[in-house]
PDB file of C-alpha atoms in Angstrom:
ATOM      1  CA  UNK A   7      82.197 -48.462  16.764  1.00  0.00           C
ATOM      2  CA  UNK A   8      78.401 -50.800  16.382  1.00  0.00           C
ATOM      3  CA  UNK A   9      77.364 -49.071  19.363  1.00  0.00           C
ATOM      4  CA  UNK A  10      77.642 -45.586  17.303  1.00  0.00           C
ATOM      5  CA  UNK A  11      76.093 -47.182  14.076  1.00  0.00           C
ATOM      6  CA  UNK A  12      72.541 -47.636  16.071  1.00  0.00           C
ATOM      7  CA  UNK A  13      72.523 -44.352  17.342  1.00  0.00           C
ATOM      8  CA  UNK A  14      73.463 -42.849  14.273  1.00  0.00           C
ATOM      9  CA  UNK A  15      70.389 -44.564  13.048  1.00  0.00           C
ATOM     10  CA  UNK A  16      68.061 -43.772  16.137  1.00  0.00           C
ATOM     11  CA  UNK A  17      68.925 -40.220  15.329  1.00  0.00           C
ATOM     12  CA  UNK A  18      68.336 -40.281  11.828  1.00  0.00           C
ATOM     13  CA  UNK A  19      65.022 -42.454  12.621  1.00  0.00           C
ATOM     14  CA  UNK A  20      63.724 -40.227  14.908  1.00  0.00           C
ATOM     15  CA  UNK A  21      64.299 -37.373  12.466  1.00  0.00           C
ATOM     16  CA  UNK A  22      63.156 -38.513   9.341  1.00  0.00           C
ATOM     17  CA  UNK A  23      59.606 -39.370  11.930  1.00  0.00           C
ATOM     18  CA  UNK A  24      59.200 -36.127  13.124  1.00  0.00           C
ATOM     19  CA  UNK A  25      59.422 -34.293   9.763  1.00  0.00           C
ATOM     20  CA  UNK A  26      56.906 -36.718   8.742  1.00  0.00           C
ATOM     21  CA  UNK A  27      54.375 -35.795  11.895  1.00  0.00           C
ATOM     22  CA  UNK A  28      55.477 -32.159  11.503  1.00  0.00           C
ATOM     23  CA  UNK A  29      54.687 -32.745   7.433  1.00  0.00           C
ATOM     24  CA  UNK A  30      50.916 -34.263   8.583  1.00  0.00           C
ATOM     25  CA  UNK A  31      50.643 -31.463  11.144  1.00  0.00           C
ATOM     26  CA  UNK A  32      50.632 -28.645   8.606  1.00  0.00           C
ATOM     27  CA  UNK A  33      48.472 -31.079   5.700  1.00  0.00           C
ATOM     28  CA  UNK A  34      46.099 -30.490   8.459  1.00  0.00           C
ATOM     29  CA  UNK A  35      46.326 -26.814   9.156  1.00  0.00           C
ATOM     30  CA  UNK A  36      45.549 -26.255   5.455  1.00  0.00           C
ATOM     31  CA  UNK A  37      42.410 -28.827   5.273  1.00  0.00           C
ATOM     32  CA  UNK A  38      41.210 -27.068   8.373  1.00  0.00           C
ATOM     33  CA  UNK A  39      41.753 -23.314   6.735  1.00  0.00           C
ATOM     34  CA  UNK A  40      40.499 -25.217   3.455  1.00  0.00           C
ATOM     35  CA  UNK A  41      37.109 -26.198   4.982  1.00  0.00           C
ATOM     36  CA  UNK A  42      36.911 -22.722   6.822  1.00  0.00           C
ATOM     37  CA  UNK A  43      36.948 -21.500   3.752  1.00  0.00           C
ATOM     38  CA  UNK A  44      34.794 -23.610   2.006  1.00  0.00           C
ATOM     39  CA  UNK A  45      31.948 -23.240   5.083  1.00  0.00           C
ATOM     40  CA  UNK A  46      31.883 -19.625   4.079  1.00  0.00           C
ATOM     41  CA  UNK A  47      31.019 -19.610   0.723  1.00  0.00           C
ATOM     42  CA  UNK A  48      28.579 -22.181   1.405  1.00  0.00           C
ATOM     43  CA  UNK A  49      26.912 -19.218   4.216  1.00  0.00           C
ATOM     44  CA  UNK A  50      27.487 -16.436   2.121  1.00  0.00           C
ATOM     45  CA  UNK A  51      25.364 -18.458  -0.818  1.00  0.00           C
ATOM     46  CA  UNK A  52      22.634 -19.817   1.349  1.00  0.00           C
ATOM     47  CA  UNK A  53      22.512 -15.890   2.545  1.00  0.00           C
ATOM     48  CA  UNK A  54      22.720 -14.491  -1.281  1.00  0.00           C
ATOM     49  CA  UNK A  55      20.180 -17.463  -1.624  1.00  0.00           C
ATOM     50  CA  UNK A  56      17.272 -15.580   1.079  1.00  0.00           C
ATOM     51  CA  UNK A  57      18.405 -12.086   0.447  1.00  0.00           C
ATOM     52  CA  UNK A  58      17.003 -13.041  -3.511  1.00  0.00           C
ATOM     53  CA  UNK A  59      13.903 -14.956  -2.014  1.00  0.00           C
ATOM     54  CA  UNK A  60      13.042 -11.958   0.225  1.00  0.00           C
ATOM     55  CA  UNK A  61      13.307  -9.886  -2.964  1.00  0.00           C
ATOM     56  CA  UNK A  62      10.870 -12.039  -5.162  1.00  0.00           C
ATOM     57  CA  UNK A  63       8.720 -12.116  -2.936  1.00  0.00           C
ATOM     58  CA  UNK A  64       8.267  -8.345  -2.073  1.00  0.00           C
ATOM     59  CA  UNK A  65       7.959  -7.824  -6.035  1.00  0.00           C
ATOM     60  CA  UNK A  66       4.905 -10.523  -6.377  1.00  0.00           C
ATOM     61  CA  UNK A  67       3.489  -8.223  -3.336  1.00  0.00           C
ATOM     62  CA  UNK A  68       3.738  -5.215  -5.325  1.00  0.00           C
ATOM     63  CA  UNK A  69       2.891  -6.507  -8.191  1.00  0.00           C
ATOM     64  CA  UNK A  70      -0.523  -8.277  -6.798  1.00  0.00           C
ATOM     65  CA  UNK A  71      -1.279  -5.355  -4.682  1.00  0.00           C
ATOM     66  CA  UNK A  72      -1.003  -3.057  -8.024  1.00  0.00           C
ATOM     67  CA  UNK A  73      -3.282  -5.959  -9.975  1.00  0.00           C
ATOM     68  CA  UNK A  74      -5.212  -5.484  -6.705  1.00  0.00           C
ATOM     69  CA  UNK A  75      -6.182  -1.724  -7.389  1.00  0.00           C
ATOM     70  CA  UNK A  76      -5.795  -2.107 -11.470  1.00  0.00           C
ATOM     71  CA  UNK A  77      -8.711  -4.519 -10.778  1.00  0.00           C
ATOM     72  CA  UNK A  78     -11.120  -2.428  -7.682  1.00  0.00           C
ATOM     73  CA  UNK A  79     -10.321   0.856 -10.602  1.00  0.00           C
ATOM     74  CA  UNK A  80     -11.648  -0.922 -13.165  1.00  0.00           C
ATOM     75  CA  UNK A  81     -15.070  -2.332 -11.379  1.00  0.00           C
ATOM     76  CA  UNK A  82     -15.280   0.944 -10.255  1.00  0.00           C
ATOM     77  CA  UNK A  83     -15.438   2.906 -13.534  1.00  0.00           C
ATOM     78  CA  UNK A  84     -17.853   0.072 -14.639  1.00  0.00           C
ATOM     79  CA  UNK A  85     -20.445   0.874 -11.485  1.00  0.00           C
ATOM     80  CA  UNK A  86     -19.694   4.771 -12.169  1.00  0.00           C
ATOM     81  CA  UNK A  87     -20.812   4.412 -16.082  1.00  0.00           C
ATOM     82  CA  UNK A  88     -23.757   2.784 -14.910  1.00  0.00           C
ATOM     83  CA  UNK A  89     -24.473   5.451 -13.175  1.00  0.00           C
ATOM     84  CA  UNK A  90     -27.488   7.864 -13.918  1.00  0.00           C
ATOM     85  CA  UNK A  91     -27.259  10.506 -10.879  1.00  0.00           C
ATOM     86  CA  UNK A  92     -23.517  12.140 -10.572  1.00  0.00           C
ATOM     87  CA  UNK A  93     -21.838  12.399  -6.990  1.00  0.00           C
ATOM     88  CA  UNK A  94     -22.067  15.930  -6.332  1.00  0.00           C
ATOM     89  CA  UNK A  95     -26.009  15.622  -7.188  1.00  0.00           C
ATOM     90  CA  UNK A  96     -25.869  12.504  -4.576  1.00  0.00           C
ATOM     91  CA  UNK A  97     -24.363  14.755  -2.143  1.00  0.00           C
ATOM     92  CA  UNK A  98     -26.848  17.386  -2.483  1.00  0.00           C
ATOM     93  CA  UNK A  99     -29.687  15.179  -2.029  1.00  0.00           C
ATOM     94  CA  UNK A 100     -28.624  13.493   1.050  1.00  0.00           C
ATOM     95  CA  UNK A 101     -27.968  17.341   2.394  1.00  0.00           C
ATOM     96  CA  UNK A 102     -31.417  18.099   1.501  1.00  0.00           C
ATOM     97  CA  UNK A 103     -32.529  15.284   3.514  1.00  0.00           C
ATOM     98  CA  UNK A 104     -30.250  14.795   6.275  1.00  0.00           C
ATOM     99  CA  UNK A 105     -28.415  18.661   6.986  1.00  0.00           C
ATOM    100  CA  UNK A 106     -25.154  18.790   8.191  1.00  0.00           C
ATOM    101  CA  UNK A 107     -21.625  18.234   6.892  1.00  0.00           C
ATOM    102  CA  UNK A 108     -21.044  15.990   3.959  1.00  0.00           C
ATOM    103  CA  UNK A 109     -17.628  14.397   4.710  1.00  0.00           C
ATOM    104  CA  UNK A 110     -17.972  11.629   1.551  1.00  0.00           C
ATOM    105  CA  UNK A 111     -19.540   9.688  -0.523  1.00  0.00           C
ATOM    106  CA  UNK A 112     -19.037   6.852  -2.435  1.00  0.00           C
ATOM    107  CA  UNK A 113     -20.790   4.599  -5.113  1.00  0.00           C
ATOM    108  CA  UNK A 114     -21.177   0.817  -3.010  1.00  0.00           C
ATOM    109  CA  UNK A 115     -19.931  -2.216  -5.048  1.00  0.00           C
ATOM    110  CA  UNK A 116     -22.220  -4.206  -3.745  1.00  0.00           C
ATOM    111  CA  UNK A 117     -24.026  -4.544  -6.774  1.00  0.00           C
ATOM    112  CA  UNK A 118     -27.489  -2.050  -5.324  1.00  0.00           C
ATOM    113  CA  UNK A 119     -26.748   0.735  -7.988  1.00  0.00           C
ATOM    114  CA  UNK A 120     -26.536   3.172  -4.602  1.00  0.00           C
ATOM    115  CA  UNK A 121     -24.366   6.207  -3.165  1.00  0.00           C
ATOM    116  CA  UNK A 122     -23.357   6.353   0.651  1.00  0.00           C
ATOM    117  CA  UNK A 123     -22.842   9.626   2.050  1.00  0.00           C
ATOM    118  CA  UNK A 124     -21.120  10.463   5.573  1.00  0.00           C
ATOM    119  CA  UNK A 125     -22.649  13.230   6.533  1.00  0.00           C
ATOM    120  CA  UNK A 126     -21.764  14.739  10.040  1.00  0.00           C
ATOM    121  CA  UNK A 127     -23.633  17.046  12.429  1.00  0.00           C
ATOM    122  CA  UNK A 128     -22.569  20.120  14.132  1.00  0.00           C
ATOM    123  CA  UNK A 129     -22.557  18.105  17.524  1.00  0.00           C
ATOM    124  CA  UNK A 130     -20.670  15.356  15.537  1.00  0.00           C
ATOM    125  CA  UNK A 131     -22.996  12.798  15.098  1.00  0.00           C
ATOM    126  CA  UNK A 132     -22.475  10.706  11.745  1.00  0.00           C
ATOM    127  CA  UNK A 133     -25.095   9.739   9.351  1.00  0.00           C
ATOM    128  CA  UNK A 134     -25.286   7.517   6.323  1.00  0.00           C
ATOM    129  CA  UNK A 135     -27.267   8.687   3.628  1.00  0.00           C
ATOM    130  CA  UNK A 136     -28.443   6.264   0.794  1.00  0.00           C
ATOM    131  CA  UNK A 137     -29.100   7.975  -2.299  1.00  0.00           C
ATOM    132  CA  UNK A 138     -30.253   6.046  -5.690  1.00  0.00           C
ATOM    133  CA  UNK A 139     -27.517   6.338  -8.109  1.00  0.00           C
ATOM    134  CA  UNK A 140     -30.668   5.532 -10.776  1.00  0.00           C
ATOM    135  CA  UNK A 141     -32.893   8.816 -10.260  1.00  0.00           C
ATOM    136  CA  UNK A 142     -31.640  10.436  -6.612  1.00  0.00           C
ATOM    137  CA  UNK A 143     -34.166   9.760  -3.939  1.00  0.00           C
ATOM    138  CA  UNK A 144     -33.220   8.812  -0.700  1.00  0.00           C
ATOM    139  CA  UNK A 145     -33.682   5.983   0.237  1.00  0.00           C
ATOM    140  CA  UNK A 146     -32.995   5.677   4.059  1.00  0.00           C
ATOM    141  CA  UNK A 147     -30.450   7.414   6.708  1.00  0.00           C
ATOM    142  CA  UNK A 148     -28.742   5.589   9.435  1.00  0.00           C
ATOM    143  CA  UNK A 149     -26.614   6.863  12.223  1.00  0.00           C
ATOM    144  CA  UNK A 150     -23.553   5.955  13.215  1.00  0.00           C
ATOM    145  CA  UNK A 151     -22.983   4.741  16.773  1.00  0.00           C
ATOM    146  CA  UNK A 152     -19.486   4.342  16.639  1.00  0.00           C
ATOM    147  CA  UNK A 153     -18.314   5.433  19.849  1.00  0.00           C
ATOM    148  CA  UNK A 154     -15.195   7.512  18.280  1.00  0.00           C
ATOM    149  CA  UNK A 155     -14.605  11.148  17.238  1.00  0.00           C
ATOM    150  CA  UNK A 156     -14.455  10.860  13.223  1.00  0.00           C
ATOM    151  CA  UNK A 157     -17.000  13.076  13.600  1.00  0.00           C
ATOM    152  CA  UNK A 158     -15.713  15.467  15.024  1.00  0.00           C
ATOM    153  CA  UNK A 159     -11.460  14.987  13.472  1.00  0.00           C
ATOM    154  CA  UNK A 160     -13.671  15.910  10.053  1.00  0.00           C
ATOM    155  CA  UNK A 161     -15.289  19.095  11.240  1.00  0.00           C
ATOM    156  CA  UNK A 162     -12.123  20.358  13.002  1.00  0.00           C
ATOM    157  CA  UNK A 163     -10.198  19.330   9.829  1.00  0.00           C
ATOM    158  CA  UNK A 164     -12.835  21.047   6.888  1.00  0.00           C
ATOM    159  CA  UNK A 165     -12.613  24.406   9.668  1.00  0.00           C
ATOM    160  CA  UNK A 166     -12.041  27.467   7.570  1.00  0.00           C
ATOM    161  CA  UNK A 167     -12.011  25.463   3.846  1.00  0.00           C
ATOM    162  CA  UNK A 168     -14.393  26.716   1.373  1.00  0.00           C
ATOM    163  CA  UNK A 169     -14.356  24.132  -0.925  1.00  0.00           C
ATOM    164  CA  UNK A 170     -17.224  21.631   0.179  1.00  0.00           C
ATOM    165  CA  UNK A 171     -17.797  18.199  -0.615  1.00  0.00           C
ATOM    166  CA  UNK A 172     -19.663  18.827  -3.571  1.00  0.00           C
ATOM    167  CA  UNK A 173     -17.891  21.268  -4.650  1.00  0.00           C
ATOM    168  CA  UNK A 174     -14.936  19.270  -4.644  1.00  0.00           C
ATOM    169  CA  UNK A 175     -16.635  16.746  -6.855  1.00  0.00           C
ATOM    170  CA  UNK A 176     -17.636  18.862  -9.363  1.00  0.00           C
ATOM    171  CA  UNK A 177     -14.105  20.090  -9.959  1.00  0.00           C
ATOM    172  CA  UNK A 178     -12.453  16.015  -9.757  1.00  0.00           C
ATOM    173  CA  UNK A 179     -15.617  15.601 -12.643  1.00  0.00           C
ATOM    174  CA  UNK A 180     -13.119  17.157 -14.924  1.00  0.00           C
ATOM    175  CA  UNK A 181     -10.582  14.503 -14.656  1.00  0.00           C
ATOM    176  CA  UNK A 182     -13.134  11.563 -15.221  1.00  0.00           C
ATOM    177  CA  UNK A 183     -16.259  10.238 -13.420  1.00  0.00           C
ATOM    178  CA  UNK A 184     -16.513  10.291 -10.191  1.00  0.00           C
ATOM    179  CA  UNK A 185     -16.819   7.826  -7.853  1.00  0.00           C
ATOM    180  CA  UNK A 186     -16.133   8.325  -4.672  1.00  0.00           C
ATOM    181  CA  UNK A 187     -14.990  11.215  -2.278  1.00  0.00           C
ATOM    182  CA  UNK A 188     -13.497  11.203   0.662  1.00  0.00           C
ATOM    183  CA  UNK A 189     -11.533  14.021   3.474  1.00  0.00           C
ATOM    184  CA  UNK A 190      -7.398  12.598   3.436  1.00  0.00           C
ATOM    185  CA  UNK A 191      -6.395  14.392   7.017  1.00  0.00           C
ATOM    186  CA  UNK A 192      -3.045  12.725   6.498  1.00  0.00           C
ATOM    187  CA  UNK A 193      -0.979  15.340   6.084  1.00  0.00           C
ATOM    188  CA  UNK A 194      -2.967  18.595   4.475  1.00  0.00           C
ATOM    189  CA  UNK A 195      -6.165  17.992   4.485  1.00  0.00           C
ATOM    190  CA  UNK A 196      -7.537  17.713   1.063  1.00  0.00           C
ATOM    191  CA  UNK A 197     -10.249  15.863  -0.643  1.00  0.00           C
ATOM    192  CA  UNK A 198      -9.148  12.748  -2.289  1.00  0.00           C
ATOM    193  CA  UNK A 199     -11.601  12.092  -4.989  1.00  0.00           C
ATOM    194  CA  UNK A 200     -11.572   8.942  -7.234  1.00  0.00           C
ATOM    195  CA  UNK A 201     -12.672   9.157 -11.055  1.00  0.00           C
ATOM    196  CA  UNK A 202     -12.604   6.911 -13.881  1.00  0.00           C
ATOM    197  CA  UNK A 203      -9.763   8.551 -14.918  1.00  0.00           C
ATOM    198  CA  UNK A 204      -7.460   8.309 -11.652  1.00  0.00           C
ATOM    199  CA  UNK A 205      -7.299   9.385  -7.966  1.00  0.00           C
ATOM    200  CA  UNK A 206      -6.641  12.999  -6.994  1.00  0.00           C
ATOM    201  CA  UNK A 207      -6.502  15.280  -4.988  1.00  0.00           C
ATOM    202  CA  UNK A 208      -8.609  18.856  -4.325  1.00  0.00           C
ATOM    203  CA  UNK A 209      -7.445  22.304  -2.154  1.00  0.00           C
ATOM    204  CA  UNK A 210     -10.044  22.612   0.398  1.00  0.00           C
ATOM    205  CA  UNK A 211      -9.742  26.301  -0.149  1.00  0.00           C
ATOM    206  CA  UNK A 212      -8.881  26.718  -3.862  1.00  0.00           C
ATOM    207  CA  UNK A 213     -10.205  23.464  -5.508  1.00  0.00           C
ATOM    208  CA  UNK A 214      -7.541  23.102  -7.196  1.00  0.00           C
ATOM    209  CA  UNK A 215      -6.809  19.608  -9.079  1.00  0.00           C
ATOM    210  CA  UNK A 216      -4.160  18.170  -8.608  1.00  0.00           C
ATOM    211  CA  UNK A 217      -3.144  13.996  -9.295  1.00  0.00           C
ATOM    212  CA  UNK A 218      -2.888  12.136  -6.329  1.00  0.00           C
ATOM    213  CA  UNK A 219       1.095  11.508  -5.375  1.00  0.00           C
ATOM    214  CA  UNK A 220       0.772   7.781  -5.112  1.00  0.00           C
ATOM    215  CA  UNK A 221      -1.101   6.939  -7.802  1.00  0.00           C
ATOM    216  CA  UNK A 222       0.984   8.436  -9.815  1.00  0.00           C
ATOM    217  CA  UNK A 223       3.499   6.893  -8.626  1.00  0.00           C
ATOM    218  CA  UNK A 224       1.457   3.575  -8.933  1.00  0.00           C
ATOM    219  CA  UNK A 225       1.273   4.468 -12.873  1.00  0.00           C
ATOM    220  CA  UNK A 226       4.162   5.315 -13.496  1.00  0.00           C
ATOM    221  CA  UNK A 227       5.843   1.678 -12.024  1.00  0.00           C
ATOM    222  CA  UNK A 228       3.010  -0.176 -14.558  1.00  0.00           C
ATOM    223  CA  UNK A 229       3.793   1.951 -17.569  1.00  0.00           C
ATOM    224  CA  UNK A 230       7.213   0.950 -16.529  1.00  0.00           C
ATOM    225  CA  UNK A 231       6.191  -2.690 -15.863  1.00  0.00           C
ATOM    226  CA  UNK A 232       5.776  -2.554 -20.053  1.00  0.00           C
ATOM    227  CA  UNK A 233       8.673  -1.553 -21.212  1.00  0.00           C
TER     228      UNK A 233
END
């Protein structure tokens, strides 16, 4: 009789102990699941934080670029106001001194108050002709000895054009005083002209002046920031 009681007691103890182990094991699984969920949340928060930082940095770079462009435009406008010789007249003086095809004219930003006009000869040779912005006198001309085909490529882009650099400068002058004329051959070729009131495209065949789309986008962004 005592032996039966002992066996029953041991069996009960084993069942209780097994239940405890099972309960402990079950509790361990819940803890691991909770830990994994916590780790996932931490990883998600980390990813969101990294994305936010990347977006903030991109916005900062865009704002810095816009600010730099505004500063450059302001400086160019100031230089243009002090120039007594227009871009069109500087181009005419440069071509009289060095015959060829003018492909660019830029009012130097080094404080010298000089127009630098790029002229390409028929053989593709390029010359930088410096013209005083005070009196229109040619100060000198220097051949560009770079071993590239920019000159020939510019002549090819201008083949069949009806509007030259001087005419483009005159056309864009209706949109503000011109401080830079350049041949833009990215996509459909056109004259790219910068004035004190923005950047413009001048059609090579018709001379039609339209606002540069990139400049318009940047202006829209800056206007939106002011709201």
